[in-house]
Short mmCIF file of C-alpha atoms and ligand atoms in Angstrom, two decimals:
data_model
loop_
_atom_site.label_atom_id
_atom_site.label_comp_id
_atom_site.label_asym_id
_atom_site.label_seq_id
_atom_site.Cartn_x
_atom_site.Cartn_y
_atom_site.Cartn_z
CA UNK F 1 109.41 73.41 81.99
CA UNK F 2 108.81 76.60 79.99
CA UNK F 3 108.98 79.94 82.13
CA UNK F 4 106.30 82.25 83.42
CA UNK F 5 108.73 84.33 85.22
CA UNK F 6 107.84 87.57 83.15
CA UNK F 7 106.58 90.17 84.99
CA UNK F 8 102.53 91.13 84.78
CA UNK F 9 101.24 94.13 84.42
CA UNK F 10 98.07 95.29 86.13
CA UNK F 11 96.10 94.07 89.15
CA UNK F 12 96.19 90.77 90.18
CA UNK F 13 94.41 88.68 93.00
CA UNK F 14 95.42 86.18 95.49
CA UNK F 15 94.66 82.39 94.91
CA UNK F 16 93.52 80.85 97.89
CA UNK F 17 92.35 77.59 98.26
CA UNK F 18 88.13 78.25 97.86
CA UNK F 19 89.04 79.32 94.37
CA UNK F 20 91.67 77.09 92.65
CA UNK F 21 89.60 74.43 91.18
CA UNK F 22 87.07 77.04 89.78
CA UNK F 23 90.22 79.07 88.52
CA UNK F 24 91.31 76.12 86.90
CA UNK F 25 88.37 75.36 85.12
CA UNK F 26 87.19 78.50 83.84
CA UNK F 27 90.66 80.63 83.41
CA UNK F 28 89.15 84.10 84.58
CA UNK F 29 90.90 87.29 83.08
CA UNK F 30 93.23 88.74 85.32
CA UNK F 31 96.86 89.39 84.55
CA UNK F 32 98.08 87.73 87.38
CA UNK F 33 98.10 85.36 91.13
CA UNK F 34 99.94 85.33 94.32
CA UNK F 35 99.60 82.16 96.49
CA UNK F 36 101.05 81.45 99.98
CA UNK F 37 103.25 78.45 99.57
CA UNK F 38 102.11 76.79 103.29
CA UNK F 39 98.64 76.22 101.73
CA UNK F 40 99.72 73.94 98.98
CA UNK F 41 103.05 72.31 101.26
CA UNK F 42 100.91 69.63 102.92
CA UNK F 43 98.27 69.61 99.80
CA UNK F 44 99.39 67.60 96.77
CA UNK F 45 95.54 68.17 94.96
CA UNK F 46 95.45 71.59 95.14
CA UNK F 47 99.16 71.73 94.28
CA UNK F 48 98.19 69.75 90.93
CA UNK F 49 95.72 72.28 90.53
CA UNK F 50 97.72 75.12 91.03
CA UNK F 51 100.79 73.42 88.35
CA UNK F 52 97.91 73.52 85.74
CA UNK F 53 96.91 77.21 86.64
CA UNK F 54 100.69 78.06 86.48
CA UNK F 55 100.27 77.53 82.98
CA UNK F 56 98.44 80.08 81.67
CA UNK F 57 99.07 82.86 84.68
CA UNK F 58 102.39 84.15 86.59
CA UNK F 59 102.43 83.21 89.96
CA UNK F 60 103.91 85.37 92.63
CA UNK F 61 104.43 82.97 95.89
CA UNK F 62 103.99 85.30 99.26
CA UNK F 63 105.49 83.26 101.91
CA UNK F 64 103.71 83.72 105.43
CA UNK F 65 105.95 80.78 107.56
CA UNK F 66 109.19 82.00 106.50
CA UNK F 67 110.34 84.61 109.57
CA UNK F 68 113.61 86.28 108.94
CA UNK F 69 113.37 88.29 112.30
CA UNK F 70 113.55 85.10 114.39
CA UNK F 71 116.44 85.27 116.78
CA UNK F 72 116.70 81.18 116.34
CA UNK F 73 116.73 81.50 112.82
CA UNK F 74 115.66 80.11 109.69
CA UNK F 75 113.89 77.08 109.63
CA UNK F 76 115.56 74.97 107.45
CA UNK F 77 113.12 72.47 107.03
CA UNK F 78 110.49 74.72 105.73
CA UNK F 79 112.45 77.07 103.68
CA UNK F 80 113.64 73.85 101.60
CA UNK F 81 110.16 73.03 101.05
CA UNK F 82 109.15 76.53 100.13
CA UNK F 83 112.01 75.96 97.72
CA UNK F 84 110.64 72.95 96.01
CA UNK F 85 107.57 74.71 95.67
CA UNK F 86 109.15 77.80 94.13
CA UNK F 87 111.69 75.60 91.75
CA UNK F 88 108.08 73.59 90.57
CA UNK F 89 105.91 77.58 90.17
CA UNK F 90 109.33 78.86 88.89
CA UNK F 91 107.12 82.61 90.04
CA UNK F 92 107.60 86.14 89.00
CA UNK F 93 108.38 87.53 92.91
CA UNK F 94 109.18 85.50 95.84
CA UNK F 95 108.38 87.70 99.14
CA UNK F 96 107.54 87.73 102.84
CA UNK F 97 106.94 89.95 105.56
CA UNK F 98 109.44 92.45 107.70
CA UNK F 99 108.32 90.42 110.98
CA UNK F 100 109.19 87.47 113.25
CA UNK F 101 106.52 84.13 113.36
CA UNK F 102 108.22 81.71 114.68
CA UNK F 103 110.14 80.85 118.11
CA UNK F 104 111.32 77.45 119.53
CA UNK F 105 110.32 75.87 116.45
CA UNK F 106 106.89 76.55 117.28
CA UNK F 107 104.72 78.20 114.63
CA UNK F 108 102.88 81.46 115.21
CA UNK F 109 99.93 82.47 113.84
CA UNK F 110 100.77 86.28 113.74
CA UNK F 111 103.56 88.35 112.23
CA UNK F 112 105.24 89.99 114.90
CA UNK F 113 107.09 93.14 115.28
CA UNK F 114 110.78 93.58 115.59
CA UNK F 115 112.71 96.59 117.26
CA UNK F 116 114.53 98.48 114.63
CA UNK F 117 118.02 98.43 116.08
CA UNK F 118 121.23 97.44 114.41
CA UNK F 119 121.50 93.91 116.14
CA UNK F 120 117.50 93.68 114.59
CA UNK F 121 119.21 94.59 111.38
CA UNK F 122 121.95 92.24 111.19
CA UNK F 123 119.95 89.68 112.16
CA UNK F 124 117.17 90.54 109.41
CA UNK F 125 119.97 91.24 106.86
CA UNK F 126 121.57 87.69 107.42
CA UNK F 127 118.43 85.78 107.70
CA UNK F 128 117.64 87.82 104.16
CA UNK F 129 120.89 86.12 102.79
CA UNK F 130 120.12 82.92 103.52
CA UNK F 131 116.79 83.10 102.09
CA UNK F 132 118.11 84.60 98.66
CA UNK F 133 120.92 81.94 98.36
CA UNK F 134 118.54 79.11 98.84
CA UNK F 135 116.10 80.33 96.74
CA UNK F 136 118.44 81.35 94.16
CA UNK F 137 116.35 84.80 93.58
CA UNK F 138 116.04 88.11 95.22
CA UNK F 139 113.21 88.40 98.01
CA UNK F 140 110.25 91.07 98.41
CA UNK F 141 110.40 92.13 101.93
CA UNK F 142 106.72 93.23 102.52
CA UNK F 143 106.29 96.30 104.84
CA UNK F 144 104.63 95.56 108.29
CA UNK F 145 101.05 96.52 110.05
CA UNK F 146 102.16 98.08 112.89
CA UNK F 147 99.89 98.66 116.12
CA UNK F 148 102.56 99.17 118.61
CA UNK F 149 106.61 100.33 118.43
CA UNK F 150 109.01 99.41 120.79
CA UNK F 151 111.51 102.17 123.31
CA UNK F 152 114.52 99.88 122.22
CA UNK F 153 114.28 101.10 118.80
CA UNK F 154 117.15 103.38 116.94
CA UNK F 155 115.70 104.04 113.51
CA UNK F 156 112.50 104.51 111.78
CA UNK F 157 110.86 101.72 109.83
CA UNK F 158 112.09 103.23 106.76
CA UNK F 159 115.71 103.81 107.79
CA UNK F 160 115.38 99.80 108.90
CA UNK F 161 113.80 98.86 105.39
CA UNK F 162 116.30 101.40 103.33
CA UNK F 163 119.13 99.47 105.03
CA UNK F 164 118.06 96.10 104.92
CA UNK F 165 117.40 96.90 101.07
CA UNK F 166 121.30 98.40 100.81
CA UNK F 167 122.69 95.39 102.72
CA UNK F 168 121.60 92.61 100.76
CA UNK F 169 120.04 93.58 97.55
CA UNK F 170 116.30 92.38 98.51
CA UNK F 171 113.43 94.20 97.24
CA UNK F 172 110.49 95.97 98.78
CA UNK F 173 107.41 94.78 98.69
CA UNK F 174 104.86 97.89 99.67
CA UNK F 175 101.44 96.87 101.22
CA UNK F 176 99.56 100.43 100.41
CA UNK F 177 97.23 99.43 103.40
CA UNK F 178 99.50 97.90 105.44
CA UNK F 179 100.91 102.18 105.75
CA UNK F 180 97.83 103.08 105.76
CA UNK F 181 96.75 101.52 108.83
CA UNK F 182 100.38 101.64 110.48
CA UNK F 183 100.32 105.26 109.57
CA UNK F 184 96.52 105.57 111.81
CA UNK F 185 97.85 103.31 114.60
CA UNK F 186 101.04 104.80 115.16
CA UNK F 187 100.19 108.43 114.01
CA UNK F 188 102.22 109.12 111.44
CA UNK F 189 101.24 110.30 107.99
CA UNK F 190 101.33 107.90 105.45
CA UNK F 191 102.06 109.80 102.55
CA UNK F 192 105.13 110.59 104.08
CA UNK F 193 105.92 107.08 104.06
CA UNK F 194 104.82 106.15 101.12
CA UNK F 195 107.55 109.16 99.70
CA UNK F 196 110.04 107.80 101.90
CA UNK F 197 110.65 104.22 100.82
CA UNK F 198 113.23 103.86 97.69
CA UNK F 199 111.40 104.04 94.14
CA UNK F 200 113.69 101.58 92.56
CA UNK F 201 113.46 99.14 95.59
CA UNK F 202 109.45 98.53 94.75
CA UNK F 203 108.54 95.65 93.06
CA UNK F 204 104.94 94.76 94.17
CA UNK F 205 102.24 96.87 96.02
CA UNK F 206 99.40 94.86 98.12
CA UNK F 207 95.83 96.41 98.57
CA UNK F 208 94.10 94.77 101.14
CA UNK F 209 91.01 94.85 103.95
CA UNK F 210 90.93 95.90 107.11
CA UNK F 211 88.77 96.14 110.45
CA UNK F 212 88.29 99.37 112.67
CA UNK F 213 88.47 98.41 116.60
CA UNK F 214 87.82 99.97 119.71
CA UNK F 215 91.27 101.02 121.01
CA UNK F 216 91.24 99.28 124.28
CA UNK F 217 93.71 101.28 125.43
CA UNK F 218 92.27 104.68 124.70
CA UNK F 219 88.69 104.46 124.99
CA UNK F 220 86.82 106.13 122.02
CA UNK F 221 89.64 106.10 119.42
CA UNK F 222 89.62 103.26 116.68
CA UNK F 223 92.73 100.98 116.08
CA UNK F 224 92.97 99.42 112.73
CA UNK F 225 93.23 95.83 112.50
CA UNK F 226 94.97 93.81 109.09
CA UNK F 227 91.95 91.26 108.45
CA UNK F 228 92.40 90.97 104.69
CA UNK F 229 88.18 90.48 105.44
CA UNK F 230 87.33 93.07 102.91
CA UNK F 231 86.99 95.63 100.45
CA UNK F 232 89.67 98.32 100.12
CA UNK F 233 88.68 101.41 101.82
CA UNK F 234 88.43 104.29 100.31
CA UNK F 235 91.24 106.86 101.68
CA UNK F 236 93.59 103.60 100.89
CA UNK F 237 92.70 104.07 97.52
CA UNK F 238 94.00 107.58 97.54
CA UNK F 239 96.85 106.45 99.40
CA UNK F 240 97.64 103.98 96.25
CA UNK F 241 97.02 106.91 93.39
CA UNK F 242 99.75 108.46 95.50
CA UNK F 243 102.07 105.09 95.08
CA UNK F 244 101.37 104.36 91.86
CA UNK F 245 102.47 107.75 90.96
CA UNK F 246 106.15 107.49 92.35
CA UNK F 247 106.65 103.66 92.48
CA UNK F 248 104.85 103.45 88.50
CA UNK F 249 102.98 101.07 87.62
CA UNK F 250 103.78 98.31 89.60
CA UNK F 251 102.27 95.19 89.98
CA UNK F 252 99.27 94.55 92.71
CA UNK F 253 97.78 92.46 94.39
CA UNK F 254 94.10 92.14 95.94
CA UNK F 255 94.58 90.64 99.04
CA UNK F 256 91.53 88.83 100.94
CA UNK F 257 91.94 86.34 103.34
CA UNK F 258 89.15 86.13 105.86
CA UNK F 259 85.37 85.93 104.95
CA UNK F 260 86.33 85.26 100.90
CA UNK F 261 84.27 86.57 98.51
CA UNK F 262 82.83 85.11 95.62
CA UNK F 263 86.55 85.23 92.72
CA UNK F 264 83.76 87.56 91.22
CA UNK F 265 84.45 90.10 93.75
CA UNK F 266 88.21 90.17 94.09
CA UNK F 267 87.90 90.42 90.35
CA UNK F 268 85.94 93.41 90.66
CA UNK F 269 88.60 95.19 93.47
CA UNK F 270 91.17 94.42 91.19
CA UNK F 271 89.67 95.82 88.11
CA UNK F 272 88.89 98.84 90.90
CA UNK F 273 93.08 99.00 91.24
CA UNK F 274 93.75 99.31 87.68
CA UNK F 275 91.34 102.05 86.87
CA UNK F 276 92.85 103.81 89.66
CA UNK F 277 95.87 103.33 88.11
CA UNK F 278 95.71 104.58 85.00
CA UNK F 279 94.01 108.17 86.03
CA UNK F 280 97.15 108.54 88.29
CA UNK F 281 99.57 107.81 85.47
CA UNK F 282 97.32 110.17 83.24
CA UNK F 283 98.91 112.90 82.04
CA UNK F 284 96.87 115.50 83.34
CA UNK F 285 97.09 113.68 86.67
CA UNK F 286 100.93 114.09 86.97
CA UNK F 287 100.64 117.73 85.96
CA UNK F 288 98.25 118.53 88.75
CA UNK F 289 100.31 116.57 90.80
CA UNK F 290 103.87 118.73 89.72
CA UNK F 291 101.20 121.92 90.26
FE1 FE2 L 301 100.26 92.37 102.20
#
C-alpha cells in the first residue's frame, strides 16, 4: 500500500458521511480530509468509499469514541478497531479530544470535562501511552470547549495540556474556536491562550461553528455552544490570523457536523481559511504585528 502520510498544506474539510460518494466521484480540490473513524467502524460501503478517496487525498482520522480521561480506561475493543482503520487509511494525524466519553462501558454522546489535577494528569498521560503504543504513532490531543470548570482543579488548562505534551510526547491539536468559545464561557481572553500553548507542540488547528444560548444561569448573558452547525464567525477568524501567526502555517480543518452544507460550502470556508492565512503570514502583516 503506497503512503499518503505526507503532511498537507492548506485548509482542509471534514468527510462525513453525506459527502463521500460525491467526493469519490468527482475528486473536489482541496488539499486535504479528516474523518471520524466510528462512522466508517460499523460501515464497510462507505469504508470502500473512503479506501478509494484515500487515494488521491491525506486523511487525518479525528477519533470522537476514544476517551483518555476515563477513570475505567481505555476501551480495548474499540481502540483495536480504530487501529485497523488507521493501519488500512495509514493518515497524516491521528487525534482526539482532552475529555472523558465513556463510563461503565457505556458510550456518551458528549465530551466531558476533566478536573485538571495531577491524579487527572496521570491518568490522561497513561491513557495517552497506551493509545500511542497501539497505534504505533504520536496522538493530537485536541483542546476542549469548556462551559464550566471544576473547584478540584490545581492548574490551568494550559499548564494540564503543556504537561500532558512533556509527559508523553503527544501533540496538540488547537481547535481556534473551541478557545474562542471556552475563552467567552469561562471569561478568559483567548488570545492569551492561544500565546500560551507550545508552538512546536501544534500540529493541526480546527475552525468550526458554533451556537449562542441564553445562559440559563445568568439571565441575559449568552453561553456559546460547540454545534459544528455553521459558518465560522467572524472574531474566530481573527482569533485564527492570530494562530496562524505563531503556530505557522499549520494544517486546518473546516469542521461541520450538524445541519451539513452542500461540500460546496465547506469548500468555500475552507478556501475562507487559507486566504486568511496567507495575509497573516504576509510580510507586512508580521511587521505590523512586531510594531
Ligand atoms: Fe475540533
Amino acid at each position: 500500500m503506497s503512503s499518503n502520510r505526507w503532511v498537507p498544506i492548506g485548509a482542509g474539510v471534514g468527510l462525513r458521511l453525506p459527502h463521500i460518494a460525491e467526493v469519490a466521484a468527482t475528486r473536489p480540490s482541496v488539499p486535504w480530509l479528516e474523518i471520524h473513524p466510528e462512522n466508517f467502524l460499523a460501515n464497510p460501503h462507505a469504508t470502500e468509499l473512503l479506501l478509494e478517496v484515500r487515494r488521491d487525498y491525506p486523511i487525518s482520522v479525528h477519533t470522537v469514541g476514544v476517551s483518555v480521561g476515563s477513570v475505567g480506561g481505555i476501551d480495548h475493543v474499540h481502540l483495536q478497531r480504530v487501529r485497523t482503520l488507521v493501519d488500512m487509511v495509514d493518515p497524516v494525524f491521528v487525534s482526539g479530544h482532552l475529555a472523558w466519553s465513556t463510563h461503565d462501558g457505556e458510550y456518551l454522546n458528549d465530551l466531558l470535562p476533566l478536573p485538571y489535577d495531577e491524579e487527572t494528569l496521570r491518568l490522561v498521560a497513561a491513557h495517552i501511552d497506551e493509545v500511542q503504543d497501539s497505534l504505533g504513532r504520536p496522538y493530537l490531543l485536541e483542546n476542549p470547549s469548556s462551559y464550566l470548570g471544576f473547584d478540584t482543579s490545581t492548574m490551568s488548562e494550559l499548564d494540564f495540556l503543556r504537561e500532558v505534551v512533556r509527559r508523553t510526547g503527544c501533540r496538540l491539536l488547537c481547535d481556534v474556536s473551541n478557545v474562542y468559545l471556552s475563552a467567552h464561557n469561562m471569561g478568559y481572553d483567548p488570545y492569551w491562550y492561544i500565546d500560551g500553548l507550545p508552538i512546536g507542540a501544534v500540529g493541526e488547528l480546527h475552525l468550526g461553528g458554533f451556537t449562542p444560548e441564553e445562559d440559563e444561569a445568568e439571565p441575559g448573558a449568552q453561553i456559546l455552544i460547540d454545534t459544528h452547525a455553521g459558518r465560522i464567525a467572524e472574531p474566530v477568524w481573527e482569533l485564527y490570523a492570530r494562530a496562524v501567526r505563531r503556530f505557522g502555517a499549520k494544517p486546518t480543518l473546516i469542521e461541520w457536523d450538524n445541519d451539513i452544507p452542500s461540500f460546496a460550502v465547506l469548500l468555500a470556508e475552507a478556501r475562507r481559511a487559507d486566504e486568511i492565512a496567507g495575509r497573516a503570514l504576509a510580510p507586512e502583516s508580521r511587521c505590523a504585528v512586531a510594531g
